[in-house]
Tab-separated table of C-alpha atoms in Angstrom:
chain	number	residue	atom	x	y	z
A	1	GLU	CA	19.521	-25.899	8.347
A	2	ALA	CA	22.256	-23.477	7.658
A	3	LEU	CA	19.971	-20.545	8.781
A	4	GLU	CA	19.029	-22.422	11.989
A	5	THR	CA	22.723	-23.217	12.681
A	6	GLN	CA	23.456	-19.425	12.465
A	7	GLY	CA	20.490	-18.695	14.793
A	8	LEU	CA	18.755	-16.674	12.144
A	9	THR	CA	14.909	-16.642	12.625
A	10	ARG	CA	12.347	-14.156	11.837
A	11	ALA	CA	12.624	-12.826	15.413
A	12	THR	CA	16.359	-12.419	15.412
A	13	LEU	CA	16.291	-10.979	11.797
A	14	ARG	CA	14.516	-7.933	13.262
A	15	GLU	CA	17.491	-7.412	15.458
A	16	ARG	CA	20.146	-8.074	13.021
A	17	MET	CA	19.052	-6.113	9.964
A	18	HIS	CA	17.566	-2.654	9.518
A	19	ALA	CA	14.068	-2.360	8.118
A	20	GLY	CA	13.955	-2.147	4.453
A	21	ALA	CA	13.821	-4.065	1.170
A	22	ALA	CA	16.830	-6.412	1.995
A	23	ARG	CA	15.296	-7.632	5.303
A	24	ASN	CA	11.852	-7.850	3.638
A	25	ALA	CA	13.401	-10.455	1.124
A	26	VAL	CA	14.905	-12.503	3.842
A	27	ASP	CA	11.886	-12.317	6.307
A	28	CYS	CA	9.512	-13.423	3.538
A	29	ALA	CA	11.878	-16.228	2.492
A	30	LEU	CA	11.920	-17.447	6.022
A	31	TRP	CA	8.121	-17.461	6.187
A	32	ASP	CA	8.119	-19.533	2.961
A	33	LEU	CA	10.746	-21.941	4.291
A	34	GLU	CA	8.995	-22.469	7.522
A	35	ALA	CA	5.560	-23.018	5.852
A	36	LYS	CA	6.856	-25.514	3.362
A	37	ALA	CA	8.974	-27.342	6.051
A	38	ALA	CA	5.825	-27.632	8.278
A	39	GLY	CA	3.673	-28.527	5.350
A	40	ILE	CA	1.117	-25.796	6.138
A	41	GLU	CA	0.214	-22.385	4.670
A	42	ALA	CA	1.907	-19.218	5.912
A	43	TRP	CA	-1.342	-17.705	6.919
A	44	ARG	CA	-1.794	-20.681	9.372
A	45	LEU	CA	1.646	-20.117	10.653
A	46	ALA	CA	0.722	-16.456	11.304
A	47	GLY	CA	-2.381	-17.480	13.124
A	48	LEU	CA	-4.607	-15.620	10.662
A	49	PRO	CA	-7.954	-16.417	9.148
A	50	LYS	CA	-7.957	-18.019	5.650
A	51	PRO	CA	-7.217	-15.113	3.239
A	52	GLY	CA	-9.439	-14.172	0.319
A	53	PRO	CA	-9.087	-11.847	-2.718
A	54	CYS	CA	-8.638	-8.083	-2.120
A	55	ILE	CA	-9.877	-5.364	-4.450
A	56	THR	CA	-6.733	-3.534	-5.426
A	57	ALA	CA	-6.124	-0.041	-6.765
A	58	TYR	CA	-4.841	0.451	-10.217
A	59	THR	CA	-2.229	3.359	-10.445
A	60	LEU	CA	-2.510	6.119	-13.061
A	61	SER	CA	0.876	7.874	-13.400
A	62	LEU	CA	1.341	11.609	-13.353
A	63	ALA	CA	0.867	13.072	-16.835
A	64	ASP	CA	-1.030	15.987	-18.633
A	65	PRO	CA	-4.853	16.052	-18.128
A	66	ASP	CA	-5.726	14.757	-21.664
A	67	HIS	CA	-3.441	11.739	-21.250
A	68	MET	CA	-4.809	10.991	-17.656
A	69	ARG	CA	-8.440	11.278	-18.968
A	70	ARG	CA	-7.627	8.729	-21.621
A	71	LYS	CA	-6.052	6.341	-19.216
A	72	ALA	CA	-8.803	6.711	-16.692
A	73	ALA	CA	-11.398	5.939	-19.481
A	74	GLU	CA	-9.384	2.780	-20.504
A	75	ASN	CA	-9.454	1.660	-16.761
A	76	ALA	CA	-12.921	2.948	-15.850
A	77	PHE	CA	-14.055	-0.676	-15.366
A	78	ARG	CA	-11.782	-0.937	-12.330
A	79	PRO	CA	-13.429	-0.224	-9.052
A	80	LEU	CA	-10.443	1.657	-7.444
A	81	LEU	CA	-8.055	4.017	-9.191
A	82	LYS	CA	-4.944	5.541	-7.616
A	83	ILE	CA	-3.982	8.916	-9.064
A	84	LYS	CA	-0.493	10.274	-8.969
A	85	LEU	CA	-0.409	13.994	-8.434
A	86	GLY	CA	1.915	16.479	-6.754
A	87	GLY	CA	2.506	19.412	-9.088
A	88	GLU	CA	0.972	22.515	-10.763
A	89	GLY	CA	-2.355	21.643	-12.468
A	90	ASP	CA	-3.314	18.920	-10.120
A	91	MET	CA	-6.950	19.919	-10.060
A	92	ALA	CA	-7.113	19.750	-13.895
A	93	ARG	CA	-5.656	16.302	-13.813
A	94	LEU	CA	-8.045	15.135	-11.232
A	95	GLU	CA	-11.191	16.679	-13.015
A	96	ALA	CA	-10.005	14.833	-16.184
A	97	VAL	CA	-9.681	11.456	-14.353
A	98	ARG	CA	-13.196	11.981	-12.946
A	99	GLU	CA	-14.579	12.647	-16.419
A	100	GLY	CA	-12.875	9.544	-17.791
A	101	ALA	CA	-13.847	7.180	-14.864
A	102	PRO	CA	-17.136	8.813	-13.357
A	103	LYS	CA	-17.979	5.749	-11.245
A	104	ALA	CA	-14.583	4.600	-9.935
A	105	LYS	CA	-13.486	5.083	-6.319
A	106	ILE	CA	-10.452	7.419	-6.454
A	107	ILE	CA	-7.536	7.858	-4.085
A	108	VAL	CA	-4.820	10.287	-4.625
A	109	ASP	CA	-1.066	10.055	-4.006
A	110	ALA	CA	0.283	13.511	-3.766
A	111	ASN	CA	3.954	12.300	-3.451
A	112	GLU	CA	4.915	14.872	-0.876
A	113	GLY	CA	4.023	17.614	-3.301
A	114	TRP	CA	1.797	19.799	-1.425
A	115	SER	CA	1.868	22.030	1.652
A	116	ALA	CA	-0.625	22.156	4.411
A	117	ALA	CA	-2.211	25.279	3.001
A	118	GLU	CA	-2.506	23.609	-0.445
A	119	TYR	CA	-4.221	20.539	1.047
A	120	ALA	CA	-6.623	22.776	2.943
A	121	GLU	CA	-7.419	24.656	-0.245
A	122	LEU	CA	-7.880	21.559	-2.433
A	123	ALA	CA	-9.791	19.558	0.140
A	124	PRO	CA	-13.289	20.827	-0.666
A	125	ALA	CA	-12.685	20.192	-4.390
A	126	LEU	CA	-11.401	16.737	-3.524
A	127	GLN	CA	-14.596	16.063	-1.504
A	128	ARG	CA	-16.703	17.236	-4.444
A	129	LEU	CA	-14.939	14.780	-6.827
A	130	GLY	CA	-15.310	11.969	-4.420
A	131	VAL	CA	-11.776	11.470	-3.464
A	132	ALA	CA	-11.683	8.841	-0.690
A	133	MET	CA	-8.165	9.558	0.621
A	134	VAL	CA	-5.023	11.597	-0.017
A	135	GLU	CA	-1.663	9.727	0.433
A	136	GLN	CA	1.296	11.694	1.824
A	137	PRO	CA	0.313	15.188	0.755
A	138	LEU	CA	3.214	16.874	2.743
A	139	PRO	CA	6.863	16.076	2.705
A	140	ALA	CA	7.991	13.622	5.347
A	141	GLY	CA	9.175	15.679	8.246
A	142	LYS	CA	6.462	18.293	7.815
A	143	ASP	CA	3.850	16.157	9.467
A	144	ASP	CA	3.263	18.551	12.287
A	145	ASP	CA	1.577	20.956	9.909
A	146	LEU	CA	-1.214	18.397	9.366
A	147	ALA	CA	-2.265	18.817	13.073
A	148	GLU	CA	-3.210	22.409	12.339
A	149	VAL	CA	-5.592	21.842	9.459
A	150	GLU	CA	-9.061	20.240	9.217
A	151	ARG	CA	-8.683	16.958	7.360
A	152	LEU	CA	-11.859	17.088	5.347
A	153	VAL	CA	-10.487	14.176	3.210
A	154	PRO	CA	-8.681	11.497	5.086
A	155	VAL	CA	-4.846	11.630	5.007
A	156	CYS	CA	-2.598	8.570	4.824
A	157	ALA	CA	1.033	8.424	5.902
A	158	ASP	CA	3.400	6.775	3.357
A	159	GLU	CA	6.923	8.076	3.498
A	160	SER	CA	6.295	9.169	7.019
A	161	CYS	CA	5.532	5.623	8.275
A	162	HIS	CA	8.033	2.857	7.910
A	163	ASP	CA	7.814	0.519	10.812
A	164	LEU	CA	6.669	0.315	14.432
A	165	PRO	CA	9.061	2.959	15.792
A	166	THR	CA	7.676	5.609	13.354
A	167	LEU	CA	4.069	5.070	14.441
A	168	PRO	CA	3.868	7.176	17.606
A	169	ALA	CA	4.961	10.423	15.830
A	170	LEU	CA	1.930	10.342	13.521
A	171	LYS	CA	-0.691	10.668	16.178
A	172	GLY	CA	-3.222	13.432	15.555
A	173	LYS	CA	-1.750	14.148	11.923
A	174	TYR	CA	-2.873	11.147	9.982
A	175	ASP	CA	-6.005	9.108	9.677
A	176	MET	CA	-4.458	6.124	7.885
A	177	ILE	CA	-1.090	4.459	7.341
A	178	ASN	CA	0.312	2.786	4.320
A	179	ILE	CA	1.985	-0.467	5.115
A	180	LYS	CA	4.577	-1.610	2.547
A	181	LEU	CA	6.701	-4.587	3.148
A	182	ASP	CA	9.807	-3.035	1.628
A	183	LYS	CA	9.448	-0.275	4.344
A	184	THR	CA	8.632	-2.535	7.271
A	185	GLY	CA	11.347	-4.988	6.385
A	186	GLY	CA	9.044	-8.051	6.010
A	187	LEU	CA	5.726	-9.580	6.848
A	188	THR	CA	6.666	-10.051	10.409
A	189	GLU	CA	6.996	-6.300	11.135
A	190	ALA	CA	4.094	-5.442	8.801
A	191	LEU	CA	1.613	-7.623	10.866
A	192	SER	CA	2.885	-6.101	14.015
A	193	LEU	CA	2.508	-2.526	12.621
A	194	ARG	CA	-0.926	-3.331	11.284
A	195	ASP	CA	-2.135	-4.466	14.729
A	196	ALA	CA	-0.553	-1.538	16.542
A	197	ALA	CA	-2.099	0.967	14.078
A	198	ARG	CA	-5.462	-0.654	14.465
A	199	ALA	CA	-5.107	-0.270	18.263
A	200	GLU	CA	-4.420	3.386	17.885
A	201	GLY	CA	-7.536	3.956	15.774
A	202	TYR	CA	-5.804	4.282	12.420
A	203	GLN	CA	-7.328	2.898	9.246
A	204	VAL	CA	-4.834	0.711	7.213
A	205	MET	CA	-3.709	0.786	3.589
A	206	VAL	CA	-1.362	-1.985	2.247
A	207	GLY	CA	0.706	-0.852	-0.654
A	208	CYS	CA	3.773	-1.847	-2.653
A	209	MET	CA	6.838	-0.780	-4.466
A	210	MET	CA	7.059	-1.891	-8.041
A	211	GLY	CA	7.547	-5.606	-7.947
A	212	SER	CA	6.614	-9.021	-9.149
A	213	SER	CA	3.898	-11.449	-7.831
A	214	LEU	CA	6.464	-12.851	-5.514
A	215	ALA	CA	6.955	-9.532	-3.868
A	216	MET	CA	3.192	-9.059	-3.605
A	217	ALA	CA	2.218	-12.463	-2.219
A	218	PRO	CA	3.104	-11.917	1.423
A	219	ALA	CA	1.521	-8.492	1.343
A	220	VAL	CA	-1.769	-10.116	0.439
A	221	LEU	CA	-1.911	-11.529	3.882
A	222	ALA	CA	-1.193	-8.175	5.465
A	223	ALA	CA	-3.913	-6.720	3.286
A	224	GLN	CA	-6.744	-8.858	4.641
A	225	GLY	CA	-9.346	-6.327	6.047
A	226	ALA	CA	-7.452	-3.289	5.056
A	227	GLU	CA	-9.618	-0.267	4.069
A	228	VAL	CA	-7.411	0.323	0.987
A	229	VAL	CA	-5.235	-2.164	-0.908
A	230	ASP	CA	-2.765	-1.116	-3.569
A	231	LEU	CA	-0.939	-4.191	-4.773
A	232	ASP	CA	-0.977	-3.627	-8.508
A	233	GLY	CA	2.845	-3.960	-9.045
A	234	PRO	CA	2.553	-7.115	-11.253
A	235	LEU	CA	-0.075	-5.483	-13.437
A	236	LEU	CA	2.288	-2.750	-14.447
A	237	LEU	CA	5.202	-5.186	-15.455
A	238	ALA	CA	5.999	-6.358	-19.032
A	239	GLU	CA	6.853	-9.717	-17.543
A	240	ASP	CA	5.934	-11.457	-14.234
A	241	ARG	CA	6.979	-14.477	-12.209
A	242	ASP	CA	5.661	-17.930	-13.095
A	243	PRO	CA	3.254	-18.849	-11.472
A	244	PRO	CA	1.904	-15.322	-10.966
A	245	LEU	CA	-0.791	-14.009	-8.632
A	246	PHE	CA	-4.232	-14.210	-10.034
A	247	TYR	CA	-6.179	-10.940	-10.615
A	248	ASP	CA	-9.793	-10.723	-11.519
A	249	ALA	CA	-12.964	-8.742	-10.738
A	250	GLU	CA	-12.686	-9.762	-7.175
A	251	GLY	CA	-9.188	-8.349	-6.972
A	252	VAL	CA	-5.789	-9.983	-6.069
A	253	HIS	CA	-6.064	-13.447	-4.934
A	254	PRO	CA	-3.806	-15.203	-2.300
A	255	SER	CA	-0.867	-16.982	-3.697
A	256	THR	CA	-0.549	-20.743	-4.158
A	257	PRO	CA	2.266	-22.532	-2.392
A	258	ALA	CA	4.047	-22.898	-5.721
A	259	LEU	CA	4.687	-19.088	-5.679
A	260	TRP	CA	4.944	-18.492	-1.904
A	261	GLY	CA	3.728	-19.469	1.423
C-alpha cells in the first residue's frame, strides 16, 4: 500500500531509477508483491507460457591448464560448461578443458580480454574444439572492430549490452546478447529487451552475476526459450537461500511461490 501511495509501480520504476542491481531488486520485489497479492504466479502476470526447467551452464574459473582440466573432468557430466578465459595461454586452457570434458558443450567468456585480430586468429581452433559461442571477446567500446572480422564462432555481447537503449549499437557486430537482470534493472526491462533482441534477429543468452536462488528465480522466467542459459550462481555459493531453486539433470527449475513469484 505504501508503494502504491507513492505511485511506484514497475512502469514508473523504470523512469525513476537507473538500470542496475538496485532497480533489479525493487522491480523483482514488485513482481513478487503483485503476484502474491493477486494470488497468481508471476509468469501469469507477465503473460508468459508456464515455465519449465532450463539446462544451465556451469562456470569454470580462469586458472592454469592442469587445474582447469581437473575441474572439467570433475564436471564432465554437466551438459554445458562455461570457460573463463582472457589471457596468455588461453588455447592451452581450452585444450585442457576439452580433454577433461570431451562430450560437454562449451561456451567461452573471454572477459573483454582479446582484440579483433586475436579472435580471428583463435576462431578456427575454437571451431575445431566445438566451442558454441564466445562471450564478450573485445572490450566494451571496441565493438566496431567486430564488424570487420568474419565471426566463425558466434559472438555474444555482455558488457556491451545492458538494457534496451544499448541494443541498437550492436547491430552487425554481435550474434547474441547476454541478458542479466542486474544489468537491465529488473525482469520488466529484461523481458522487453529479450523481445526486442529476438525481433532484431539476435539469439538470446540469460546470465547472472554471483547471487542466491532469490536472485536467479526471476531470471528463470526470462530464460525460457533462450539459446544459452547461465544461471549457476547458487551452485557456486557456500550457502544459499531457503527454500532454494531446484537443480537436477534437467537444469534449473522455476521457483516455488515460497521463494519468489
